[in-house]
């Protein structure tokens, strides 16, 4: 079925700053969803709190716009009871790597049937520029006024350490690559993790569009085989003059998605507006 | 049939099998047609320590435990040292022969548990069945009933094991028959009850939730609430039910919120610290109007407190928990039987009003066994409130999840239904769910949500009076403390007093007017609860201005009973306010 | 000197520099010897939207904002459309010439902000200083003072930048001088105040904490509380102070608990959802008796609510938060000046009683600027309560962290001191800190902890009355709403009423008797607060049985002022209970 | 200074089950501390909630016995303000990998000056046998009555993904190795992570003492160089017939410990019972 990307348009003011990387990411996502023949009502975006999370308010679809850092558990619950929806989780680096870090470990472990996009601007945008776990060492922010004493977290390396089902990095300035990765991730059962680098012209004056643009390269184009976990791990350690992007890892022996692992065949019957009293007579009578 | 009221205590170290012995006896009492109440006292450790299980059985319904025993089954020396004094005159001690202890006297039986277990059942652990058999014999129970119980309890482990246990129990009974020379004042008769269920509060809560069509449970283990999720986890293979042990309590409540908004009845079960971690999620459920049921099995706090003990210390916390202001309902079943119906009803209230609903229990209710008649499952109704069907949605131009209505309740729909999109937000929002900071909208939305409190207030489960009319003394209570108050009132009235229990199966919205009416002209209102600050008493004042005249409190982690209530009232109780 | 009371509003989009203009004007008003109150209204976004900053300045102390303006500085069209009607007769509009708008009439000045900024300062953004200069000129301020302000404000950016800004401001003043043909009713005079501090509530809280010797701050960013930690973070290089941005609020409070028990005065600052996540840690601090200060900057809930708006909706939540029962103190400063002293005192109360202490603010207090006299730092006292020194510890056989005393307070020591070991537990424990499940110990320990509540009750910051004696009407209020009540009372009394404000700088322990005494025979008690359920009113009833007769509430996220209070009382307010 | 290990003895009943692996771990720890010349009052144990966390109640030392999963933040706060103490964090696998997962990520990122021992019995002991994140696939427990649908988390791989300062695995049945690792970790600034496999005879009937004993081998003995991150990562993927133990990784270019990164030279002045009003006059006057 062909779906017009305009179906995803929403007649609402977009509250991001001009020049923000989020625009490009949203653009790619809308096109990818439409390209897959998905209508807005077949998609559920579970969004975190932050500029990235606002994305769920900026295009038409089902959205659960939840608490800061809690998008993955909400997506887990929703995905277990409804397998008709294509579920995405969308949030920022603070949302996902600081407040929500624990859920990320366990979403990967469970292999939940969700594509998770982390819009990684290496800063807290919405709350006006504090350091995030991925902020560069020495950057001055309102919470690191003497310069960040820590090195940034490497989410790709961490997710490879967790041997997550699908691990990728992209850049808002490379729409084609991002589109390809998203497209692929949305057609897989299980968990897909995509760290998306993007500029925040308002607060991150170091990792600008240009800064990224000059550094990113595509590992798959250069021959990296996503089935090779060890090489992926080696590549993931690179950060600085050159920044590897692309699909680092796709499990060559994929585990079943979480829904299947937990529910087996019976998932379809779990939800829906109708509900009949369960037959618990047999269970009750075990106590007689 | 005479009136009987007997108590048996089984004491020993963690891991010695006191639960097994007590379960065998409990089930058998029930099958003799008797009522029972059985409670556990255990330490937060896996092996060692001194634990006990106390089973009270009677020809009439019982709601709490008794201070005095007829039979003590002792698996360790501490059981004799600590509990022999609790025996009524003529009580019997049955003790493991391997314990190093002085002979407790004539009315005692030293039982070679391990030896008989090994000899007749093939394994030393069968000593548990030996002990059950011996106790049963001494109490004059019908051996066939005991054998039936054993057969059923061990059935899952295979017919070999259940046969072996039956043999071991018979050996214990024979041994007692031949070697017990004393007399036991407890001589069991057949009771009149029909075949009854034996359930703990936790089991009843789980069963009620299943009956209500709960489709999703996510929780993190925490005593004393784990029993609820574990019971439900065991049923997932035969019901359309998803269970997941979350990585933490934050994930648990947020998973349930996700499931509920995707269309499933969803719940969590937790306790103390675990609930503290759910408070942010609770507030989200308040904002995005998610029906979610929270079973809160209370234990003593603060912090990790006393992990395996009992308290009713989280009433005002659960009432006020969560940033911002939003409606909720709080139920507190008083018995296991009520726990079943409360759980079933909680989902209806949650969905009808689209709010978080608490079902408060406490360790004493959660872990204690009660007998009750089988539930008439036809009486379980499922009311999902106003949920739109696909057709209705298809006819709409757009779906507005938070439509403002007089009742405050907006028609629900789930993502994907009828080709519509659903927006469920955590920020303040317009009727369509999208964020706005508009001040007029804010006031209207906050009013809408709060109106649900008023809509709900007309349907509160009413407070219940038991005892004399026009009472001089009213015991105001909630939760498992009800049982103790009820028996205290019976006792006081037997002694010519005019007492009444006024208990609240639902604490929020608070039925203030009804409570005041029921208190009527009583001379004395005594609030009775398991905490240190008299929270129900405080709630009474907050909601009605009236203050209890006296409080009977207990907060040592151990349950109260009728005797405690009576003696505290006599002493003048405390007045913590 | 005449009495003056003028208001200037600077409106525009986020990111346009309204904060800069308002800050320049505020500081300059203060340097003219005037008092001021300046508040922000902003959206939860970084660019765009319509925000404003409103500065009121007067020859007498001011506590809240006014409904009417003398000058409107408009950086966008919305500012004119929305706020021109707020101008008093004779008010002036100064607007950016680049705005597409109709000519607002004679008493207006179209200012080529960007052009002049570029021409005289070198950059279009210097347009902000141009606007400040023009406004200052129109209001008849002393140009030298404005220039001084600019010099100081931009000093950190280098003398080039500060010079450029001064030039831009002069150009704006000149332009106004030459082109503004109307008349401004606001003509600034020199006020009598000595050099005064200009501080927001957040800054005052941070400064007070530093004065108290706070050594450790861990927090997670959250509007409107972030300002506190960010201010403190800026001072770490020159003070013995550690700051860490935690990974989440759970970590923040637990880090502070770790630091406090290792010997440092420690605090967190948070809001709404963030505090919800700290509830478990709060309960731990209750159990292990950790002094920790929690600055709670309230914003509208539930959940993420309205991130940048104001509310007083978390009073009953903070009072009851945490599983189990334990004492705490709750302060709520009413002005920025009081915020300083409250923060300083909060650490003393926390350490003296070894409890968690709340300092409640709200967005309106947190973000608003106030003038005040410089603090007499010699008046800051530090009382760490009973802390043992190494010598005392060396002489002890063993140190017992939780020694039971009459006051409930045990002498403190820190790990390693005097060669002793310290055990700080999260479970119920003996005097030495080791776990026990003993019921008698439990009751004694719970009593000990709760006794601290009583010990503390004698030292509560007393409620304060302002206005007429023997009043007919008492406005009962707390926090930043105090300012509006105070001015409302002044106004009512000017009109011949007998009104009084009764405000509570400390809300817990609740000074019930004192409040009742102060209410006295007042005919009418009106509770005034920024929430939907009248939480202070409810607390009054909970603690005294007395109920307010009327409530003035506001919960649209926007602050109230005197006019609102007066009109609501006239209308009969609401009665939410 | 020689310290008698008996100084660490406490006259209290130990509440672990007979045969529990925790006894051996405690034994090694006490000996290691004494061997390092540390007296009990110079050590601070921050303990989680669980059987492992009870360790802080079972020998004499300073102990903060905190909330389930929150030991690392408490240790972080304590370590920042007091640098006279040798700080250990001790907890179980549920405590550290489930409830406390987020803090583990950030303790590693911060490189806090703490040795963290995770007593990994692959089960929830104290709460009676529920599955933990490290529980084996298919194991039946009260929360996985139909068998655990998930593979166990691999903490070593995850910590290597985080490039933590010091990453090791040991086994309660190999006291010598555990002692060596502990000894080493306690002499390093920065974060040391030790996953310690141990039997829980009461609840884990699969991963028994014997099960471990038959599988563990020492990677360092077999020549693994802890400076080699990539090889460490490769080894970390192994689990099953053979289980690698030993020091997987020690950062060859160690970052400063967190205390130094944040406080530089001034740490000594932060704490202690005496406290003088700070001179904030200068700061205040900036607002004049
Ligand atoms: C529990 C909680 N803590 C803090 C906040 C405040 N908050 C909102 S967004 C945000 C961080 C935003 O950073 P990021 O996740 O990187 O998103 P970005 O805005 O950069 O896209 C914070 C701290 C909150 N809403 N809830
Ligand atoms: C917030 C919270 N949730 C749950 C619990 C209950 N609880 C105590 S220990 C424990 C798990 C123990 O497992 P683990 O950490 O592996 O330690 P072990 O007993 O196996 O050593 C749990 C779930 C708690 N105390 N606090
Ligand atoms: S603050 Fe940064 S991330 Fe947020 S909208 Fe603006 S540019 Fe984008
Ligand atoms: S339950 Fe397991 S881990 Fe806990 S003490 Fe017993 S054997 Fe050890
Ligand atoms: Mg970000
Ligand atoms: Mg474990």
Coordinates of N, CA, C and O in Angstrom, one line a residue, chain C residues 27 152 196-199 203 207 210-211 213 215-216 231 235-236 238-242 244-248 250-251 254-255 258-259 261-264 280 284 374-375 377 382 384 415-417 419-427 430 434-435, chain D residues 10 12 40-41 44 49 56-68 70 73-74 76-78 80-82 85 102-103 106 109-110 258 262-263 266 269-288:
Chain C
X27 N 18.8 45.9 37.5 CA 20.0 46.3 38.2 C 20.1 47.9 38.3 O 20.4 48.4 39.3
X152 N 29.3 46.4 34.4 CA 29.4 45.3 35.3 C 28.9 44.0 34.7 O 29.4 42.9 34.9
X196 N 21.7 48.0 47.2 CA 21.0 46.7 47.6 C 21.4 45.6 46.7 O 21.9 45.8 45.5
X197 N 21.1 44.4 47.2 CA 21.3 43.2 46.4 C 20.1 43.0 45.5 O 19.0 43.3 45.9
X198 N 20.4 42.5 44.3 CA 19.3 42.0 43.5 C 19.5 40.5 43.3 O 20.5 40.1 42.7
X199 N 18.5 39.8 43.8 CA 18.6 38.3 43.7 C 17.3 37.7 43.4 O 16.3 38.1 43.8
X203 N 18.8 32.2 43.5 CA 20.1 32.7 43.9 C 20.2 32.8 45.4 O 21.3 32.5 46.0
X207 N 22.9 31.0 47.7 CA 23.8 31.8 48.6 C 23.6 31.4 50.0 O 24.6 31.3 50.8
X210 N 25.4 28.2 50.7 CA 26.8 28.3 50.8 C 27.2 29.0 52.1 O 28.2 28.5 52.8
X211 N 26.4 30.0 52.5 CA 26.7 30.6 53.8 C 26.6 29.6 55.0 O 27.4 29.7 55.9
X213 N 27.6 26.7 54.9 CA 28.7 25.7 54.8 C 28.3 24.4 54.1 O 28.9 23.4 54.4
X215 N 28.6 21.6 51.7 CA 29.8 21.1 51.1 C 29.6 20.2 49.9 O 30.5 19.8 49.3
X216 N 28.3 19.8 49.7 CA 28.1 18.8 48.7 C 26.7 19.1 48.1 O 25.7 19.1 48.8
X231 N 24.0 27.7 40.1 CA 24.7 28.8 40.9 C 25.8 28.2 41.7 O 26.9 28.7 41.8
X235 N 30.5 28.1 41.8 CA 31.4 28.5 43.0 C 32.4 27.4 43.4 O 33.2 27.7 44.3
X236 N 32.3 26.2 42.8 CA 33.2 25.1 43.3 C 34.6 25.5 43.2 O 35.4 24.9 44.0
X238 N 36.1 28.1 44.0 CA 36.6 29.0 45.1 C 36.1 28.6 46.5 O 36.4 29.4 47.4
X239 N 35.4 27.5 46.6 CA 35.0 27.1 47.9 C 35.2 25.6 48.1 O 35.3 24.9 47.1
X240 N 35.3 25.2 49.3 CA 35.4 23.7 49.6 C 34.1 23.1 49.4 O 33.4 22.7 50.3
X241 N 33.7 22.9 48.1 CA 32.4 22.5 47.8 C 32.5 21.5 46.6 O 33.2 21.8 45.6
X242 N 31.8 20.4 46.7 CA 31.8 19.4 45.6 C 30.4 19.5 45.0 O 29.4 19.4 45.7
X244 N 28.0 17.6 41.8 CA 28.0 16.6 40.8 C 26.6 16.6 40.2 O 25.6 16.5 40.9
X245 N 26.5 16.7 38.9 CA 25.2 16.4 38.2 C 25.0 14.9 38.1 O 25.8 14.2 37.5
X246 N 24.0 14.5 38.8 CA 23.8 13.0 38.9 C 23.2 12.5 37.6 O 22.7 13.3 36.8
X247 N 23.2 11.2 37.5 CA 22.6 10.6 36.3 C 21.0 10.6 36.4 O 20.4 10.5 35.3
X248 N 20.5 10.7 37.6 CA 19.1 10.9 37.8 C 18.8 11.4 39.2 O 19.8 11.5 40.0
X250 N 17.3 9.9 41.6 CA 17.6 8.8 42.6 C 19.0 8.9 43.0 O 19.3 8.9 44.2
X251 N 19.9 8.9 42.1 CA 21.3 9.0 42.4 C 21.6 10.3 43.1 O 22.4 10.3 44.1
X254 N 20.7 10.0 46.8 CA 21.5 9.0 47.4 C 23.0 9.4 47.5 O 23.7 9.1 48.5
X255 N 23.5 10.1 46.6 CA 24.8 10.7 46.7 C 24.9 11.7 47.9 O 25.8 11.7 48.7
X258 N 25.0 9.8 51.0 CA 26.4 9.3 51.2 C 27.3 10.4 51.8 O 28.1 10.1 52.7
X259 N 27.2 11.5 51.2 CA 28.1 12.6 51.6 C 27.8 13.1 53.0 O 28.7 13.3 53.8
X261 N 26.5 11.4 55.4 CA 26.9 10.4 56.4 C 28.4 10.3 56.5 O 29.0 9.8 57.5
X262 N 29.1 10.8 55.5 CA 30.6 10.8 55.5 C 31.0 12.1 56.2 O 32.2 12.3 56.3
X263 N 30.1 13.0 56.5 CA 30.5 14.2 57.3 C 30.2 15.6 56.7 O 30.5 16.6 57.3
X264 N 29.7 15.6 55.5 CA 29.5 16.9 54.8 C 28.1 17.4 54.9 O 27.2 16.6 54.9
X280 N 12.0 7.5 47.7 CA 12.6 6.3 48.4 C 13.8 6.8 49.2 O 14.0 6.3 50.3
X284 N 14.8 6.6 53.3 CA 16.1 6.2 53.8 C 16.7 7.2 54.8 O 17.2 6.8 55.9
X374 N 22.1 44.1 51.8 CA 23.1 43.0 51.9 C 23.0 42.3 53.2 O 22.6 42.8 54.2
X375 N 23.2 41.0 53.2 CA 23.0 40.1 54.4 C 24.2 40.4 55.3 O 25.3 40.5 54.9
X377 N 26.4 38.8 57.2 CA 26.9 37.4 57.3 C 27.3 36.9 58.7 O 27.4 35.7 58.9
X382 N 26.1 28.5 62.5 CA 26.2 27.1 62.1 C 26.1 26.3 63.3 O 27.0 26.3 64.2
X384 N 25.8 22.4 64.2 CA 25.8 21.0 63.6 C 25.2 20.0 64.6 O 25.2 18.8 64.4
X415 N 32.4 8.0 59.9 CA 33.3 6.8 59.7 C 34.7 7.2 59.9 O 35.2 8.2 59.3
X416 N 35.4 6.4 60.6 CA 36.8 6.6 60.8 C 37.2 7.5 61.9 O 38.4 7.4 62.4
X417 N 36.3 8.3 62.4 CA 36.6 9.2 63.5 C 37.0 8.4 64.8 O 36.3 7.5 65.2
X419 N 39.0 6.3 65.5 CA 39.2 4.9 65.4 C 38.0 4.0 65.6 O 38.1 2.8 65.7
X420 N 36.8 4.6 65.5 CA 35.6 3.9 65.7 C 34.9 3.5 64.3 O 35.2 4.2 63.3
X421 N 34.1 2.5 64.4 CA 33.4 2.2 63.2 C 31.9 2.7 63.4 O 31.4 2.7 64.4
X422 N 31.4 3.1 62.3 CA 30.0 3.6 62.3 C 29.1 2.8 61.4 O 29.5 2.5 60.2
X423 N 28.0 2.4 61.9 CA 27.1 1.5 61.1 C 25.8 2.4 60.9 O 25.1 2.7 61.8
X424 N 25.5 2.6 59.6 CA 24.4 3.4 59.2 C 23.5 2.5 58.3 O 23.8 2.2 57.2
X425 N 22.3 2.1 58.8 CA 21.5 1.1 58.2 C 20.3 1.6 57.5 O 19.8 2.7 57.8
X426 N 19.7 0.8 56.6 CA 18.4 1.1 56.0 C 17.3 0.2 56.5 O 16.1 0.4 56.3
X427 N 17.7 -0.8 57.3 CA 16.7 -1.7 58.0 C 16.5 -1.2 59.4 O 17.3 -0.4 59.9
X430 N 19.4 -1.8 65.9 CA 19.6 -1.5 67.4 C 20.4 -0.2 67.5 O 20.7 0.4 66.5
X434 N 23.1 -2.1 64.0 CA 23.0 -3.4 63.3 C 21.5 -3.8 63.3 O 20.8 -3.5 64.2
X435 N 21.2 -4.5 62.3 CA 19.8 -4.9 62.1 C 19.3 -5.8 63.2 O 20.0 -6.6 63.7
Chain D
X10 N 33.2 -10.0 64.1 CA 32.0 -9.3 64.7 C 31.3 -10.4 65.5 O 31.1 -11.5 65.0
X12 N 28.4 -11.6 66.1 CA 26.9 -11.6 65.7 C 26.7 -12.9 64.9 O 27.5 -13.3 64.1
X40 N 39.7 -1.8 60.5 CA 38.3 -1.7 60.2 C 37.8 -0.2 60.1 O 37.0 0.0 59.2
X41 N 38.3 0.7 60.9 CA 37.7 2.0 60.9 C 38.3 2.8 59.7 O 37.8 3.9 59.4
X44 N 35.3 1.7 54.5 CA 33.8 1.9 54.5 C 33.2 1.0 53.5 O 33.6 1.0 52.3
X49 N 21.0 -4.1 49.3 CA 20.0 -5.0 50.0 C 19.9 -6.3 49.2 O 19.7 -6.4 48.0
X56 N 27.8 -6.5 54.9 CA 28.2 -5.3 55.7 C 27.8 -5.4 57.1 O 28.3 -4.7 58.0
X57 N 26.9 -6.3 57.4 CA 26.4 -6.6 58.8 C 27.2 -7.7 59.4 O 26.9 -8.0 60.6
X58 N 28.0 -8.4 58.7 CA 28.6 -9.6 59.2 C 30.1 -9.5 59.5 O 30.7 -10.5 60.0
X59 N 30.7 -8.4 59.2 CA 32.0 -8.2 59.8 C 32.2 -6.8 60.2 O 31.4 -5.9 59.8
X60 N 33.2 -6.5 61.0 CA 33.4 -5.2 61.7 C 34.0 -4.2 60.7 O 35.1 -4.5 60.2
X61 N 33.4 -3.1 60.5 CA 33.9 -2.1 59.6 C 32.9 -0.9 59.7 O 31.8 -1.1 60.3
X62 N 33.2 0.2 59.0 CA 32.2 1.2 58.8 C 31.2 0.7 57.7 O 31.7 0.2 56.7
X63 N 30.0 0.8 57.9 CA 29.0 0.3 56.9 C 27.9 1.3 56.7 O 27.3 1.7 57.7
X64 N 27.6 1.6 55.4 CA 26.3 2.2 55.1 C 25.6 1.1 54.4 O 25.9 0.8 53.2
X65 N 24.6 0.6 55.1 CA 23.8 -0.5 54.5 C 22.5 0.2 53.9 O 21.6 0.6 54.6
X66 N 22.5 0.4 52.6 CA 21.5 1.4 52.0 C 20.3 0.7 51.4 O 19.9 -0.3 51.9
X67 N 19.8 1.3 50.3 CA 18.6 0.8 49.7 C 19.0 -0.2 48.6 O 20.2 -0.2 48.1
X68 N 18.1 -1.0 48.3 CA 18.3 -2.0 47.2 C 18.7 -1.3 45.9 O 18.0 -0.4 45.4
X70 N 21.1 1.0 45.4 CA 21.6 2.4 45.4 C 22.9 2.5 46.1 O 23.3 3.6 46.5
X73 N 25.6 5.2 44.1 CA 25.5 6.7 44.4 C 25.9 7.1 45.8 O 26.6 8.1 46.0
X74 N 25.5 6.2 46.8 CA 25.9 6.5 48.1 C 27.4 6.5 48.3 O 28.0 7.4 48.8
X76 N 29.5 7.1 45.9 CA 30.0 8.2 45.2 C 30.1 9.5 46.0 O 31.1 10.2 46.1
X77 N 29.0 9.7 46.7 CA 28.9 10.9 47.6 C 29.9 10.8 48.7 O 30.6 11.7 49.0
X78 N 30.0 9.6 49.4 CA 30.9 9.5 50.5 C 32.3 9.6 50.0 O 33.1 10.3 50.7
X80 N 33.5 11.3 47.5 CA 33.9 12.7 47.1 C 34.2 13.5 48.3 O 35.1 14.4 48.2
X81 N 33.6 13.3 49.4 CA 33.8 14.2 50.6 C 34.8 13.6 51.6 O 35.3 14.4 52.5
X82 N 35.2 12.4 51.5 CA 36.1 11.8 52.4 C 37.1 11.0 51.7 O 36.8 9.9 51.2
X85 N 39.0 7.3 53.6 CA 38.5 6.0 53.7 C 38.7 5.1 52.5 O 38.7 5.7 51.3
X102 N 21.5 1.6 36.3 CA 21.8 2.9 35.8 C 23.1 3.4 36.5 O 23.9 4.0 35.9
X103 N 23.1 3.2 37.8 CA 24.2 3.7 38.6 C 25.6 3.0 38.2 O 26.6 3.6 38.3
X106 N 27.0 4.8 35.3 CA 27.6 6.1 35.6 C 28.7 6.0 36.6 O 29.6 6.9 36.6
X109 N 31.5 5.4 34.2 CA 31.8 6.6 33.5 C 32.5 7.6 34.3 O 33.5 8.2 33.9
X110 N 32.1 7.7 35.6 CA 32.8 8.7 36.5 C 34.1 8.2 37.0 O 34.9 9.0 37.5
X258 N 37.6 9.7 40.1 CA 36.6 10.8 40.0 C 36.9 11.9 41.0 O 36.7 13.0 40.7
X262 N 37.1 15.7 39.8 CA 36.2 16.8 40.3 C 36.8 17.8 41.2 O 36.5 19.0 41.1
X263 N 37.6 17.3 42.1 CA 38.1 18.2 43.2 C 39.5 18.7 43.0 O 39.9 19.6 43.7
X266 N 41.8 19.9 46.2 CA 41.2 20.4 47.4 C 40.4 19.5 48.3 O 39.8 19.8 49.2
X269 N 39.8 19.2 52.3 CA 39.1 20.2 53.1 C 37.6 20.0 53.1 O 36.9 20.7 53.8
X270 N 37.1 19.1 52.4 CA 35.7 19.0 52.2 C 34.9 18.6 53.5 O 33.9 19.0 53.8
X271 N 35.5 17.6 54.2 CA 34.7 17.0 55.2 C 35.3 17.1 56.6 O 36.2 18.0 56.8
X272 N 34.9 16.3 57.5 CA 35.3 16.4 58.9 C 34.3 17.0 59.8 O 33.5 17.8 59.3
X273 N 34.4 16.7 61.0 CA 33.3 17.3 61.9 C 33.4 18.8 62.1 O 32.3 19.4 62.4
X274 N 34.5 19.4 62.0 CA 34.6 20.8 62.2 C 34.1 21.5 60.9 O 34.3 21.0 59.8
X275 N 33.5 22.6 61.0 CA 33.0 23.3 59.9 C 33.0 24.8 60.2 O 32.4 25.2 61.2
X276 N 33.6 25.6 59.4 CA 33.6 27.0 59.6 C 32.7 27.7 58.6 O 32.6 27.2 57.4
X277 N 32.0 28.8 59.0 CA 31.2 29.5 58.0 C 32.1 29.8 56.8 O 33.3 30.2 57.0
X278 N 31.6 29.6 55.6 CA 32.4 30.0 54.4 C 32.5 31.5 54.2 O 31.5 32.2 54.6
X279 N 33.5 31.9 53.6 CA 33.5 33.3 53.3 C 32.8 33.5 51.9 O 33.4 33.2 50.9
X280 N 31.6 33.9 52.0 CA 30.8 34.1 50.8 C 30.6 35.5 50.5 O 29.9 35.9 49.6
X281 N 31.3 36.4 51.3 CA 31.1 37.8 51.1 C 31.4 38.2 49.6 O 30.6 39.0 49.0
X282 N 32.5 37.8 49.1 CA 32.8 38.1 47.7 C 31.7 37.7 46.7 O 31.4 38.5 45.8
X283 N 31.2 36.6 46.9 CA 30.1 36.1 46.0 C 28.9 37.0 46.2 O 28.3 37.4 45.2
X284 N 28.5 37.2 47.4 CA 27.4 38.1 47.7 C 27.5 39.4 47.0 O 26.6 39.9 46.4
X285 N 28.7 40.0 47.1 CA 28.8 41.3 46.7 C 28.8 41.5 45.1 O 28.6 42.5 44.6
X286 N 28.9 40.3 44.5 CA 28.7 40.4 43.0 C 27.2 40.7 42.7 O 26.9 41.1 41.6
X287 N 26.4 40.6 43.7 CA 25.0 41.0 43.4 C 24.6 42.4 43.9 O 23.4 42.7 43.8
X288 N 25.6 43.1 44.3 CA 25.3 44.5 44.8 C 25.2 45.4 43.6 O 26.0 45.3 42.7

